[in-house]
Amino acid sequence: MLQKIKELVVDKRIAIFSVFSFIVPLVIYILTLEPKLVGGDTGWYANQIPEMTLMVPTGYPTFSMFLKLFTYLPIGDLAYRLNLFSAIFGALTTLFLFLAINKLVKNEFTSFISSMIFAFIVPFWSVANRLEFDTLNTFFVIFLIFSALVYSENKTRKYLYFFFFCLGLSLTNHPLTFFLVPAIVLYVIIINPRIFKSVKAIFISALFFILPLLSYFYLLIRSLQGFGEVNTLLRLSYYVTGRGVTGKIHGGSFGDKDISSIIKVIKDYLNILYSTYGIVLIVIAIIGFIFLVRKNKKFGICTFLLIFFNFIVPPLYIGHANPNYLLAPMIVISFYIAFGLLSILNGSIFLFNKSIRNRKILKIDKFLKYFLIAIILLFFVFLPLSYILEHYDELDLSEPLPIYRFWDEAFNNMENGSRVYVFVRAANVGMFVDTYEYGEKEIEYIYHTNPEYTVENMIEALENDIPVYFVGNSGALRSVFNTEQVGRTYYWDRYDETLRLFKVMEPIVNIEISYLSKSYAREFGEKFTVEYTIKNKNKESIKISSLELELPDNIELIEVNPDGYINQYPGISLGIYMWVSDSYEIEGEDEINLIVELRGTSPGKSPIKFRITASGFYINCDDIEMEIKK
């Protein structure tokens, strides 16, 4: 029975290790999975995906379509499903990393250990337990490398076509992949250059390469349906190549970095590698690279070129080191680590056998040999396990972050049918919570780029008995309105942002200015009257510190009508008539007026402007478009 189990394990060991390569990281990712949103760019993705609105260049068509499918899963709420996407593709990445490494190493255990090391390094784990497009990108990269290795073992056309399909697929997500694929394509060419003498092979390979790239037409289709701006083939070409619809490079730029800044970014990338792996694994990786080049020179050189391109191109594009940009090189380093581990294991066994070669082998020798192997294997197991133990608490996102808790509490505290005005970097999380978690409350969410984000709009809402709240811009808005804070204060350390919800009680200054003129067309030389009425809509009295009347060049002030509340003749400053006094006071819910006599001095149509200052605020009256005829 035990022998049969042993034979089964040996026979199915690749399948067994494959299952563990997927299940182990998936379980850890799910245990530490963010159940809600973490903010940043991913907050915008979460808002865009449900409606399939276009994302930033390159548009990420496969990411958008795959993620949309995840929104239909009958698991958790919408935010949880979006985060689960990253966990599953993170686990798929480690699965195919194991399979790809094992094709070269031919040792399931070291292949498994090296894939687990990658699974639990901070740069990868931190994007595998929350919504990001990076795990899909790493999956495409390792799937491409896997297809190249499959072709290297079976140099038939069907595997060549499979490789080119994977090549096209890898270019449907992050633009960084554009700079990685040349090294992998070079490997496929140099392992069997003769096949590219066939026009048929090249033509069919091109078709398989183009096939997944057709997914970019999703951008054009959704734009024509009103969910984006990529509505022409020119704009599509811009978007696909990482540019906005105007042709400007998105997220970075080329040609504006000096040598010193480029070198600094490269050094920062090297520091990220060092802090991620430490000296022990770096030494193991270097040993493994040497071992790999001796065993498979073509693959070793091409993977080194992949790392080289990834270190050179991003610093030319963006002026800081992004750990996510190192994930593809870290995949390659996993191959080096696997070969390094294997060389340590084989080298230790070789040295032990050599030490007992010239004498009689005793039972204790066999015990010591197996003990040595056990110690080495335990050391290998300790490597990924140490990452889990060291970083689990740091990367555990299973409890919602303060940024989400703030918005959840805010919408819970707001009345149905309220209106909230938002001017914070955490706004995208608020949009998501409003739309997909508190939609039944029908709270109107007004972002600061919305034309309705105005003091006048807020006052109008109050007059219509709509509860008004705001988040952010509190210094300016609290000087306009009497407010009270609702709920607790939260701090978002990612952007050093304090989050507080305020309810607007009433305007500090709520004044309405209207005018009365019997006609908007006057004859040249004709005198006419304009009356301005200033109404205090607050319950408390308000003092007006100044009034300003700005007349065009073809209209002059004749006199101030003494029947008005304000009957003094104004002063003049920079061509503007000004009434300045400490005695202009309007009682609560009362009004005052100013009546001026004017005369047209030359033909033309021009505006008459009027405004007042109260409590440090300017309140403008609508312009009077007055025409003076000949």
XYZ file of C-alpha atoms in Angstrom, residues 87-485:
399
model
C -5.758 37.257 -5.656
C -6.749 34.679 -8.261
C -4.449 36.023 -10.965
C -1.699 36.307 -8.373
C -2.105 32.606 -7.607
C -2.224 31.793 -11.335
C 1.045 33.683 -11.731
C 2.765 31.527 -9.117
C 1.285 28.375 -10.663
C 2.704 29.079 -14.118
C 5.925 30.345 -12.582
C 6.344 26.918 -10.970
C 5.534 25.143 -14.245
C 7.904 27.350 -16.257
C 10.798 27.015 -13.809
C 10.351 23.259 -13.610
C 10.688 22.947 -17.379
C 14.269 24.129 -16.987
C 15.236 22.967 -13.504
C 13.527 19.550 -13.663
C 13.190 19.598 -9.883
C 9.692 20.110 -8.540
C 10.719 20.999 -5.005
C 13.159 23.805 -5.831
C 10.755 25.067 -8.509
C 7.986 25.172 -5.921
C 10.158 26.942 -3.330
C 11.328 29.627 -5.767
C 7.750 30.267 -6.932
C 6.635 30.576 -3.296
C 9.424 33.059 -2.612
C 8.065 35.200 -5.430
C 4.502 34.752 -4.166
C 5.332 36.281 -0.792
C 7.819 39.035 -1.543
C 6.317 42.365 -0.507
C 6.081 43.983 -3.980
C 3.952 41.097 -5.275
C 1.944 40.159 -2.186
C 0.978 43.820 -1.720
C -0.767 43.877 -5.123
C -2.211 40.363 -4.925
C -4.549 41.049 -2.001
C -6.222 44.183 -3.357
C -7.535 45.488 -6.650
C -4.676 46.157 -9.084
C -3.887 45.263 -12.684
C -0.362 44.093 -11.785
C -1.209 40.444 -11.087
C -2.895 40.136 -14.478
C 0.215 41.654 -16.009
C 2.552 39.242 -14.203
C 0.307 36.380 -15.281
C 0.620 37.471 -18.910
C 4.416 37.780 -18.559
C 4.932 34.327 -17.029
C 2.396 32.801 -19.413
C 4.457 34.229 -22.279
C 7.697 32.820 -20.835
C 5.959 29.481 -20.236
C 4.805 29.356 -23.866
C 8.356 30.108 -25.037
C 9.701 27.224 -22.946
C 6.982 24.894 -24.239
C 8.057 25.800 -27.761
C 11.726 25.228 -26.883
C 10.827 21.644 -25.898
C 8.549 21.016 -28.877
C 9.676 23.112 -31.842
C 6.542 22.544 -33.865
C 4.423 25.191 -35.511
C 1.413 24.798 -33.231
C 3.541 25.740 -30.215
C 5.055 28.618 -32.176
C 1.556 29.897 -32.898
C 0.661 29.431 -29.233
C 3.668 31.574 -28.291
C 2.659 34.386 -30.630
C -0.888 34.303 -29.294
C 0.534 34.708 -25.770
C 2.775 37.475 -27.084
C -0.216 39.427 -28.370
C -2.130 38.734 -25.160
C 0.729 40.126 -23.051
C 0.438 43.451 -24.885
C -3.223 44.007 -23.965
C -2.576 45.256 -20.450
C 0.313 47.315 -19.071
C 2.453 49.359 -21.534
C 5.612 48.320 -19.666
C 5.339 44.925 -21.358
C 6.254 46.575 -24.680
C 9.818 46.850 -23.381
C 10.005 43.287 -22.031
C 8.863 41.199 -24.977
C 11.860 41.858 -27.298
C 14.096 39.698 -25.103
C 11.581 36.836 -25.072
C 10.961 37.091 -28.825
C 14.727 36.992 -29.362
C 14.889 33.736 -27.401
C 12.204 32.124 -29.576
C 14.001 33.229 -32.735
C 17.471 32.013 -31.785
C 16.366 28.567 -30.572
C 14.945 27.733 -34.016
C 15.746 30.408 -36.623
C 15.037 28.112 -39.587
C 11.274 28.108 -39.021
C 11.166 31.843 -39.765
C 12.288 31.147 -43.309
C 8.747 29.896 -43.925
C 6.422 32.650 -45.157
C 3.432 30.567 -44.083
C 4.766 30.182 -40.530
C 5.419 33.918 -40.266
C 1.988 34.798 -41.689
C 0.052 32.465 -39.373
C 2.173 33.558 -36.402
C 1.255 37.156 -37.212
C -2.434 36.230 -37.275
C -2.217 34.577 -33.861
C -0.303 37.610 -32.582
C -2.966 40.023 -33.858
C -5.922 37.981 -32.591
C -5.741 39.033 -28.884
C -4.827 42.590 -29.915
C -8.299 42.892 -31.432
C -9.509 43.306 -27.850
C -8.399 46.941 -28.151
C -11.426 47.574 -30.360
C -13.369 47.298 -27.115
C -12.120 50.843 -26.456
C -13.568 52.107 -29.713
C -16.869 50.285 -29.229
C -17.400 51.550 -25.683
C -16.461 55.075 -26.731
C -19.012 55.036 -29.537
C -21.542 53.908 -26.927
C -20.739 57.004 -24.856
C -18.346 55.549 -22.265
C -15.062 57.053 -23.451
C -13.335 59.450 -25.823
C -11.557 56.950 -28.083
C -13.998 57.488 -30.945
C -11.588 57.557 -33.906
C -8.885 55.207 -35.178
C -6.277 57.918 -34.584
C -7.308 58.247 -30.948
C -7.309 54.454 -30.673
C -3.713 54.345 -31.929
C -2.763 56.971 -29.354
C -4.460 55.079 -26.521
C -2.989 51.687 -27.403
C 0.523 53.151 -27.328
C 0.069 54.683 -23.874
C -0.988 58.181 -24.900
C -4.101 60.218 -24.243
C -6.584 61.130 -26.965
C -4.538 64.279 -27.683
C -1.389 62.239 -28.309
C 0.359 63.231 -25.075
C 2.169 60.412 -23.244
C 0.184 59.385 -20.183
C 1.742 59.082 -16.748
C 5.279 60.056 -17.741
C 7.429 61.431 -20.534
C 10.537 60.680 -22.556
C 13.469 62.944 -23.337
C 13.278 65.233 -20.308
C 15.401 63.283 -17.781
C 19.057 64.106 -17.170
C 21.701 61.469 -16.527
C 21.859 62.102 -12.784
C 18.108 61.594 -12.293
C 18.177 58.428 -14.410
C 21.074 57.022 -12.386
C 19.255 57.887 -9.162
C 16.152 55.958 -10.243
C 18.293 52.966 -11.254
C 19.958 53.042 -7.817
C 16.525 53.193 -6.193
C 15.482 50.113 -8.177
C 18.603 48.282 -7.004
C 17.790 49.245 -3.419
C 14.275 47.842 -3.874
C 15.769 44.544 -5.047
C 18.138 44.464 -2.095
C 15.434 45.269 0.467
C 13.145 42.663 -1.117
C 15.534 39.714 -1.272
C 18.366 40.430 1.133
C 21.974 39.418 0.640
C 21.411 35.649 1.010
C 18.884 35.302 -1.802
C 20.816 37.731 -4.001
C 23.919 35.544 -3.687
C 21.812 32.443 -4.403
C 20.340 34.184 -7.474
C 23.800 35.118 -8.786
C 24.974 31.528 -8.353
C 21.816 30.364 -10.075
C 22.303 32.744 -13.005
C 25.801 31.356 -13.586
C 24.428 27.812 -13.351
C 21.585 28.696 -15.769
C 23.931 30.209 -18.365
C 26.084 27.074 -18.254
C 23.019 24.872 -18.758
C 20.942 27.035 -21.127
C 23.005 29.937 -22.419
C 20.333 31.290 -24.772
C 17.635 31.515 -22.109
C 20.072 32.932 -19.559
C 21.262 35.716 -21.859
C 17.750 36.613 -23.037
C 16.383 36.803 -19.501
C 19.310 39.010 -18.530
C 18.379 41.307 -21.430
C 14.804 41.375 -20.118
C 16.050 42.623 -16.752
C 18.382 45.097 -18.467
C 15.573 46.611 -20.574
C 13.380 46.891 -17.491
C 16.082 48.780 -15.608
C 16.874 51.157 -18.474
C 13.499 52.074 -20.012
C 11.335 52.971 -16.945
C 13.866 55.537 -15.605
C 13.714 57.247 -19.011
C 9.915 57.404 -18.730
C 9.162 58.158 -15.086
C 11.249 60.048 -12.558
C 10.847 57.743 -9.569
C 11.256 54.062 -8.786
C 7.976 52.142 -8.749
C 8.317 48.698 -7.091
C 5.539 47.344 -9.324
C 7.742 47.950 -12.371
C 10.201 45.372 -11.015
C 7.720 42.499 -10.896
C 8.699 41.158 -14.326
C 12.439 41.147 -13.474
C 11.549 39.504 -10.157
C 9.818 36.736 -12.091
C 13.079 36.166 -13.964
C 15.079 36.318 -10.729
C 12.868 33.466 -9.489
C 14.406 31.287 -12.228
C 17.872 32.253 -11.023
C 16.942 31.478 -7.406
C 15.629 28.052 -8.427
C 18.889 27.227 -10.188
C 20.804 28.594 -7.207
C 18.889 26.377 -4.788
C 19.393 23.375 -7.031
C 23.131 24.054 -7.278
C 23.342 24.272 -3.468
C 21.498 20.959 -3.110
C 23.462 19.145 -5.806
C 26.748 20.714 -4.728
C 26.251 19.670 -1.111
C 25.444 16.098 -2.111
C 28.453 16.023 -4.464
C 30.831 17.247 -1.760
C 29.442 14.774 0.771
C 29.808 11.854 -1.665
C 33.316 12.992 -2.498
C 34.253 13.052 1.192
C 33.374 9.355 1.633
C 34.493 8.124 -1.789
C 37.777 6.525 -0.749
C 36.562 4.598 2.288
C 33.964 2.069 3.271
C 30.458 3.530 3.443
C 28.890 3.040 6.847
C 25.263 3.217 7.937
C 26.005 6.476 9.694
C 27.155 7.904 6.353
C 23.756 7.287 4.819
C 22.095 8.819 7.849
C 24.340 11.875 7.664
C 23.667 12.236 3.960
C 19.898 12.195 4.413
C 20.225 14.447 7.444
C 22.213 16.928 5.349
C 19.598 16.826 2.611
C 16.828 17.308 5.180
C 18.596 20.342 6.680
C 19.057 21.889 3.229
C 15.432 21.278 2.281
C 14.252 22.756 5.584
C 16.387 25.805 4.847
C 14.701 26.069 1.451
C 11.253 25.845 3.077
C 12.249 28.485 5.599
C 12.924 31.034 2.839
C 9.299 31.625 1.713
C 7.987 30.846 5.199
C 10.138 33.636 6.634
C 8.529 36.101 4.210
C 5.069 35.040 5.346
C 5.911 35.315 9.037
C 7.742 38.625 8.660
C 5.210 40.462 6.511
C 1.833 38.902 7.325
C 0.759 41.567 9.811
C 2.101 44.349 7.600
C 0.196 43.146 4.531
C -2.954 41.933 6.271
C -5.749 44.053 4.770
C -8.605 41.883 6.007
C -10.012 44.802 8.014
C -11.260 47.833 6.032
C -8.822 50.737 6.006
C -9.640 54.118 7.607
C -10.343 55.646 4.202
C -13.226 53.235 3.663
C -14.466 53.422 7.255
C -14.708 57.194 6.940
C -16.922 57.049 3.860
C -19.042 54.228 5.236
C -19.709 56.222 8.402
C -20.280 59.422 6.409
C -22.964 57.968 4.145
C -24.536 56.164 7.056
C -24.876 59.510 8.878
C -26.288 61.462 5.940
C -30.048 61.679 5.439
C -31.738 60.206 2.383
C -31.735 62.648 -0.515
C -28.826 64.668 0.850
C -26.209 66.400 -1.248
C -22.483 66.089 -0.487
C -19.767 68.272 -2.028
C -16.335 66.621 -2.156
C -12.847 68.037 -2.664
C -10.360 65.404 -1.386
C -8.000 62.852 -2.953
C -10.068 60.106 -1.358
C -13.066 61.160 -3.444
C -13.083 58.049 -5.666
C -13.728 55.789 -2.681
C -16.643 58.023 -1.710
C -18.059 57.763 -5.226
C -17.936 53.981 -5.059
C -19.523 53.775 -1.607
C -22.252 56.216 -2.646
C -23.095 54.387 -5.879
C -22.699 50.730 -4.959
C -23.246 50.528 -1.199
C -25.615 53.378 -0.318
C -27.381 53.854 -3.626
C -30.796 53.421 -2.003
C -30.263 56.643 -0.024
C -30.131 58.624 -3.299
C -27.441 60.971 -2.025
C -26.184 63.335 -4.722
C -22.381 63.228 -4.889
C -20.819 66.398 -6.313
C -17.087 66.222 -7.048
C -15.069 69.447 -7.182
C -14.676 69.252 -10.986
C -18.466 69.300 -11.354
C -19.782 72.733 -12.468
C -22.348 72.426 -9.668
C -19.598 72.561 -7.031
C -20.345 76.199 -6.098
C -21.412 78.111 -3.019
C -24.479 79.286 -4.923
C -25.491 75.701 -5.639
C -25.118 74.798 -1.972
C -27.242 77.781 -0.915
C -29.892 76.832 -3.462
C -30.002 73.297 -2.042
C -30.495 74.678 1.469
C -33.334 76.888 0.241
C -34.974 73.772 -1.214
C -34.654 72.005 2.168
C -32.019 69.583 0.864
C -29.514 68.539 3.580
C -26.054 69.726 2.502
C -22.703 68.215 3.542
C -19.135 68.640 2.410
C -15.798 66.825 2.681
C -12.588 68.734 2.049
C -12.015 72.418 1.253
C -13.219 73.010 4.796
C -11.208 76.185 5.349
C -12.967 78.036 2.549
C -16.442 76.568 3.042
C -16.503 76.993 6.826
C -15.814 80.687 6.300
C -18.961 80.876 4.149
C -21.284 78.618 6.134
C -22.147 77.839 9.708
C -21.317 74.139 9.993
C -21.055 71.273 12.422
C -18.862 68.185 12.122
